[in-house]
Amino acid sequence: MRLRSFTFALALAALAGCAPRPAPQAEAPPPAISAPTTERQAFVAAAHPLAVEAGLNVLRRGGSAVDAAVAIQAMLSLVEPQSSGMGGGAFMVRYDAKTRAVTVYDGRETAPAGATPDMFMGADGKPLPFATAVLSGRATGVPGAVGMLARAQKEHGRLPWRDLFDDAIATADKGFTVTQRLGRMLAGPYPQNAAPDVIAYFRNDRGERIRAGDTLRNPAYAAFLRRLAAQGSDALYKGETARRIVARVAQGALPGTITEADLAGYRPVERTAICNPYRVYILCAPPPPSSGVGLLQLMAMIERTDIGARGPADPLAWVKYAEASRIMYADRDAYVGDVPGVPVKGMLDAAYVASRAALIGDMAGPPPTAGTPPGARSARIDATNEVPGTSHFIVIDGEGNAVSMTTTVESIFGSGRMVDGFFLNNQMTDFSFVPTGPNAVAPGKRPRSSMVPTVILHPDHRLAGAVGSPGGNAILAYVSKTLVGMIDWKLPVADAIALPNLVARGSNFNGEADKFAPPLLAAMAARGVTVRSGSGEDSGIQAVLIHDGRFDGGADPRRDGIVRTIAVPAR
């Protein structure tokens, strides 16, 4: 994706704090950036051009960043069903331009009341094969994305909810062109491609599998969206759609336990963002059950190395990055989950971070073990098998409010089960199959997530940018790599996104071996980092930095995404 820079004017107001960094003292805010009084610039980056256009259309009508997020998610559920949808969950990080506050909306799925810690253990006492679990009714958690978007839009929307679905409804009725990427997903060796609902949906009138370039219609989804527009989130959590979800997950040899009461009782959670300084910026990400603390800990360790003085052609920079990643994953896996007592402050404690960073050497060592951050209980062995999936998008409206949102149905086409034109998630398989550790299954619990939608701030809490990615547990690697490229190596955002991916966790060094120059790859291997091509979906990074009021944005060339900016009426 070629770099684009765009003029952007922020409306500045009183400063607001962002935990845990204390708010600036009472002092005059910087003067507002001058701008025409008739229009301002808005920005959207998403994984499909039709989703970007749906968001831009809302912004053109005077909608807010959250309004646009609703429209984007509705479209992604249709045109990128392998990644996210109305049957899934999400984390939204919202920046408020007036108060300069950062808020997290947690729309993660929840385990139904009937869930049990051993629900993914077989009769032989061993964890179920993933391919068996993912297609079962037990795989589906109570969806959260719709409820979260409804709450955020009620609090921060400017347009009526009913007016946010027109583009997705029209596209579902008329049909859309299947992309090359979706075509590859349908031809891939994924368990869901054998599921009856997947087979039926992606078949044409002649009974042939849909291919790239074909037109795909979804009238059932259009009908659902019309009810969602008219009834609000109750259209999913109550009534006929809720009854169909309950019936669909109850089918099969390993039935799920979701009830109408589980659906009606779902509640999104508003949380305080975790913020930590990095170089000249402040990074803000979601708290547990998201892995935002892991990302911030990783960046804090990187800041204590000389990676910033090196560059993308230096093998030692990548070796040190890999070692920092492995240390972070060891801590994240041991402590983070939807449980009390996650040592968030301890994992970011300056002395603890320094002690962990001191383990980073010029050669790759054995797989690191979890440390003991201040306030931590004993580390637990984690057995979570988090597969890649998901989507990410960024919206900045004309007032300078921003949304960084990562959204998912977990695996390719979720559980492979469809209701009312959208796929149900398989998010329960994001729990540990073994009933121990911080990510064990429990009723009402939210599975640990690697989703880390991030907002980047200046020290005075003006908006500086945003970043995020899909990719399962590799999300933390994709986002941190991009931050290093943008901030440390001062690359244009599009170039930082395009850097080779390297996911170092435990004893594995997975990544895009074919995208590293052969001499660089060999030099890394000589230092113990032998990169092997990974599996599953590639990254889908969207990112933007704001330089002197201008957007430097990029969309991951590994997917179908684009970035766009438009002029919108000033309010």
mmCIF file of N, CA and C in Angstrom, residues 82-132:
data_model
loop_
_atom_site.group_PDB
_atom_site.id
_atom_site.type_symbol
_atom_site.label_atom_id
_atom_site.label_comp_id
_atom_site.label_asym_id
_atom_site.label_seq_id
_atom_site.Cartn_x
_atom_site.Cartn_y
_atom_site.Cartn_z
ATOM 1 N N GLN A 82 -14.387 -14.457 7.024
ATOM 2 C CA GLN A 82 -13.377 -15.340 7.585
ATOM 3 C C GLN A 82 -12.692 -14.743 8.799
ATOM 4 N N SER A 83 -12.904 -13.452 9.046
ATOM 5 C CA SER A 83 -12.126 -12.765 10.071
ATOM 6 C C SER A 83 -12.947 -12.206 11.221
ATOM 7 N N SER A 84 -14.075 -11.585 10.948
ATOM 8 C CA SER A 84 -14.849 -10.960 12.027
ATOM 9 C C SER A 84 -16.319 -10.953 11.641
ATOM 10 N N GLY A 85 -17.157 -10.503 12.563
ATOM 11 C CA GLY A 85 -18.573 -10.452 12.227
ATOM 12 C C GLY A 85 -19.470 -10.203 13.411
ATOM 13 N N MET A 86 -20.752 -10.140 13.125
ATOM 14 C CA MET A 86 -21.754 -9.865 14.149
ATOM 15 C C MET A 86 -21.874 -11.005 15.156
ATOM 16 N N GLY A 87 -21.348 -12.165 14.816
ATOM 17 C CA GLY A 87 -21.362 -13.285 15.749
ATOM 18 C C GLY A 87 -20.089 -13.414 16.560
ATOM 19 N N GLY A 88 -19.255 -12.355 16.551
ATOM 20 C CA GLY A 88 -17.971 -12.409 17.249
ATOM 21 C C GLY A 88 -17.840 -11.380 18.345
ATOM 22 N N GLY A 89 -16.588 -11.014 18.640
ATOM 23 C CA GLY A 89 -16.301 -10.057 19.706
ATOM 24 C C GLY A 89 -15.235 -9.080 19.270
ATOM 25 N N ALA A 90 -14.958 -8.092 20.126
ATOM 26 C CA ALA A 90 -14.020 -7.036 19.739
ATOM 27 C C ALA A 90 -13.558 -6.255 20.958
ATOM 28 N N PHE A 91 -12.430 -5.569 20.786
ATOM 29 C CA PHE A 91 -11.974 -4.535 21.711
ATOM 30 C C PHE A 91 -11.865 -3.228 20.937
ATOM 31 N N MET A 92 -12.435 -2.173 21.490
ATOM 32 C CA MET A 92 -12.341 -0.839 20.916
ATOM 33 C C MET A 92 -11.596 0.075 21.883
ATOM 34 N N VAL A 93 -10.593 0.778 21.366
ATOM 35 C CA VAL A 93 -9.927 1.829 22.135
ATOM 36 C C VAL A 93 -10.334 3.149 21.494
ATOM 37 N N ARG A 94 -10.956 4.010 22.287
ATOM 38 C CA ARG A 94 -11.480 5.278 21.763
ATOM 39 C C ARG A 94 -10.730 6.456 22.376
ATOM 40 N N TYR A 95 -10.320 7.383 21.519
ATOM 41 C CA TYR A 95 -9.677 8.621 21.957
ATOM 42 C C TYR A 95 -10.677 9.763 21.800
ATOM 43 N N ASP A 96 -10.817 10.568 22.850
ATOM 44 C CA ASP A 96 -11.715 11.716 22.843
ATOM 45 C C ASP A 96 -10.894 12.994 22.667
ATOM 46 N N ALA A 97 -11.122 13.699 21.568
ATOM 47 C CA ALA A 97 -10.299 14.874 21.250
ATOM 48 C C ALA A 97 -10.526 16.028 22.215
ATOM 49 N N LYS A 98 -11.713 16.142 22.794
ATOM 50 C CA LYS A 98 -11.994 17.250 23.700
ATOM 51 C C LYS A 98 -11.332 17.050 25.056
ATOM 52 N N THR A 99 -11.456 15.865 25.608
ATOM 53 C CA THR A 99 -10.910 15.612 26.942
ATOM 54 C C THR A 99 -9.522 14.986 26.906
ATOM 55 N N ARG A 100 -9.128 14.501 25.727
ATOM 56 C CA ARG A 100 -7.869 13.783 25.551
ATOM 57 C C ARG A 100 -7.807 12.522 26.408
ATOM 58 N N ALA A 101 -8.956 11.952 26.690
ATOM 59 C CA ALA A 101 -9.036 10.713 27.460
ATOM 60 C C ALA A 101 -9.090 9.518 26.510
ATOM 61 N N VAL A 102 -8.613 8.379 26.996
ATOM 62 C CA VAL A 102 -8.647 7.132 26.240
ATOM 63 C C VAL A 102 -9.498 6.131 27.013
ATOM 64 N N THR A 103 -10.484 5.565 26.329
ATOM 65 C CA THR A 103 -11.409 4.625 26.949
ATOM 66 C C THR A 103 -11.395 3.320 26.175
ATOM 67 N N VAL A 104 -11.494 2.215 26.895
ATOM 68 C CA VAL A 104 -11.555 0.898 26.273
ATOM 69 C C VAL A 104 -12.965 0.350 26.419
ATOM 70 N N TYR A 105 -13.518 -0.130 25.312
ATOM 71 C CA TYR A 105 -14.791 -0.846 25.324
ATOM 72 C C TYR A 105 -14.494 -2.317 25.040
ATOM 73 N N ASP A 106 -14.805 -3.154 26.028
ATOM 74 C CA ASP A 106 -14.524 -4.583 25.967
ATOM 75 C C ASP A 106 -15.781 -5.299 25.477
ATOM 76 N N GLY A 107 -15.721 -5.776 24.223
ATOM 77 C CA GLY A 107 -16.809 -6.562 23.661
ATOM 78 C C GLY A 107 -16.401 -8.011 23.459
ATOM 79 N N ARG A 108 -15.528 -8.500 24.331
ATOM 80 C CA ARG A 108 -15.075 -9.886 24.248
ATOM 81 C C ARG A 108 -16.237 -10.819 24.555
ATOM 82 N N GLU A 109 -16.266 -11.967 23.889
ATOM 83 C CA GLU A 109 -17.299 -12.960 24.164
ATOM 84 C C GLU A 109 -17.155 -13.507 25.582
ATOM 85 N N THR A 110 -18.239 -14.068 26.105
ATOM 86 C CA THR A 110 -18.210 -14.663 27.440
ATOM 87 C C THR A 110 -18.606 -16.130 27.365
ATOM 88 N N ALA A 111 -18.096 -16.904 28.310
ATOM 89 C CA ALA A 111 -18.480 -18.308 28.410
ATOM 90 C C ALA A 111 -19.901 -18.402 28.954
ATOM 91 N N PRO A 112 -20.719 -19.267 28.396
ATOM 92 C CA PRO A 112 -22.087 -19.415 28.903
ATOM 93 C C PRO A 112 -22.107 -19.968 30.316
ATOM 94 N N ALA A 113 -23.258 -19.822 30.967
ATOM 95 C CA ALA A 113 -23.378 -20.277 32.357
ATOM 96 C C ALA A 113 -23.142 -21.772 32.492
ATOM 97 N N GLY A 114 -23.394 -22.523 31.420
ATOM 98 C CA GLY A 114 -23.217 -23.973 31.476
ATOM 99 C C GLY A 114 -21.824 -24.458 31.159
ATOM 100 N N ALA A 115 -20.880 -23.536 30.947
ATOM 101 C CA ALA A 115 -19.508 -23.944 30.613
ATOM 102 C C ALA A 115 -18.841 -24.603 31.811
ATOM 103 N N THR A 116 -17.967 -25.571 31.535
ATOM 104 C CA THR A 116 -17.237 -26.265 32.596
ATOM 105 C C THR A 116 -15.738 -26.243 32.273
ATOM 106 N N PRO A 117 -14.875 -26.301 33.301
ATOM 107 C CA PRO A 117 -13.430 -26.213 33.061
ATOM 108 C C PRO A 117 -12.885 -27.306 32.155
ATOM 109 N N ASP A 118 -13.531 -28.480 32.144
ATOM 110 C CA ASP A 118 -13.014 -29.607 31.365
ATOM 111 C C ASP A 118 -13.788 -29.833 30.071
ATOM 112 N N MET A 119 -14.489 -28.818 29.581
ATOM 113 C CA MET A 119 -15.368 -29.018 28.431
ATOM 114 C C MET A 119 -14.621 -29.335 27.136
ATOM 115 N N PHE A 120 -13.320 -29.065 27.096
ATOM 116 C CA PHE A 120 -12.529 -29.405 25.913
ATOM 117 C C PHE A 120 -11.562 -30.557 26.177
ATOM 118 N N MET A 121 -11.852 -31.340 27.208
ATOM 119 C CA MET A 121 -11.087 -32.546 27.494
ATOM 120 C C MET A 121 -11.881 -33.756 27.004
ATOM 121 N N GLY A 122 -11.185 -34.711 26.389
ATOM 122 C CA GLY A 122 -11.842 -35.901 25.887
ATOM 123 C C GLY A 122 -12.031 -36.949 26.962
ATOM 124 N N ALA A 123 -12.736 -38.019 26.580
ATOM 125 C CA ALA A 123 -12.986 -39.102 27.524
ATOM 126 C C ALA A 123 -11.697 -39.789 27.950
ATOM 127 N N ASP A 124 -10.653 -39.643 27.126
ATOM 128 C CA ASP A 124 -9.363 -40.254 27.463
ATOM 129 C C ASP A 124 -8.518 -39.390 28.389
ATOM 130 N N GLY A 125 -9.083 -38.256 28.814
ATOM 131 C CA GLY A 125 -8.357 -37.371 29.714
ATOM 132 C C GLY A 125 -7.380 -36.448 29.012
ATOM 133 N N LYS A 126 -7.406 -36.442 27.682
ATOM 134 C CA LYS A 126 -6.521 -35.582 26.908
ATOM 135 C C LYS A 126 -7.327 -34.474 26.243
ATOM 136 N N PRO A 127 -6.693 -33.334 25.942
ATOM 137 C CA PRO A 127 -7.412 -32.257 25.258
ATOM 138 C C PRO A 127 -7.939 -32.723 23.901
ATOM 139 N N LEU A 128 -9.120 -32.255 23.544
ATOM 140 C CA LEU A 128 -9.695 -32.575 22.246
ATOM 141 C C LEU A 128 -8.804 -32.034 21.132
ATOM 142 N N PRO A 129 -8.736 -32.722 19.998
ATOM 143 C CA PRO A 129 -8.059 -32.132 18.843
ATOM 144 C C PRO A 129 -8.724 -30.811 18.473
ATOM 145 N N PHE A 130 -7.914 -29.825 18.077
ATOM 146 C CA PHE A 130 -8.482 -28.511 17.764
ATOM 147 C C PHE A 130 -9.528 -28.604 16.670
ATOM 148 N N ALA A 131 -9.287 -29.405 15.635
ATOM 149 C CA ALA A 131 -10.236 -29.515 14.527
ATOM 150 C C ALA A 131 -11.586 -30.049 14.995
ATOM 151 N N THR A 132 -11.580 -30.869 16.031
ATOM 152 C CA THR A 132 -12.835 -31.367 16.589
ATOM 153 C C THR A 132 -13.529 -30.292 17.410
#
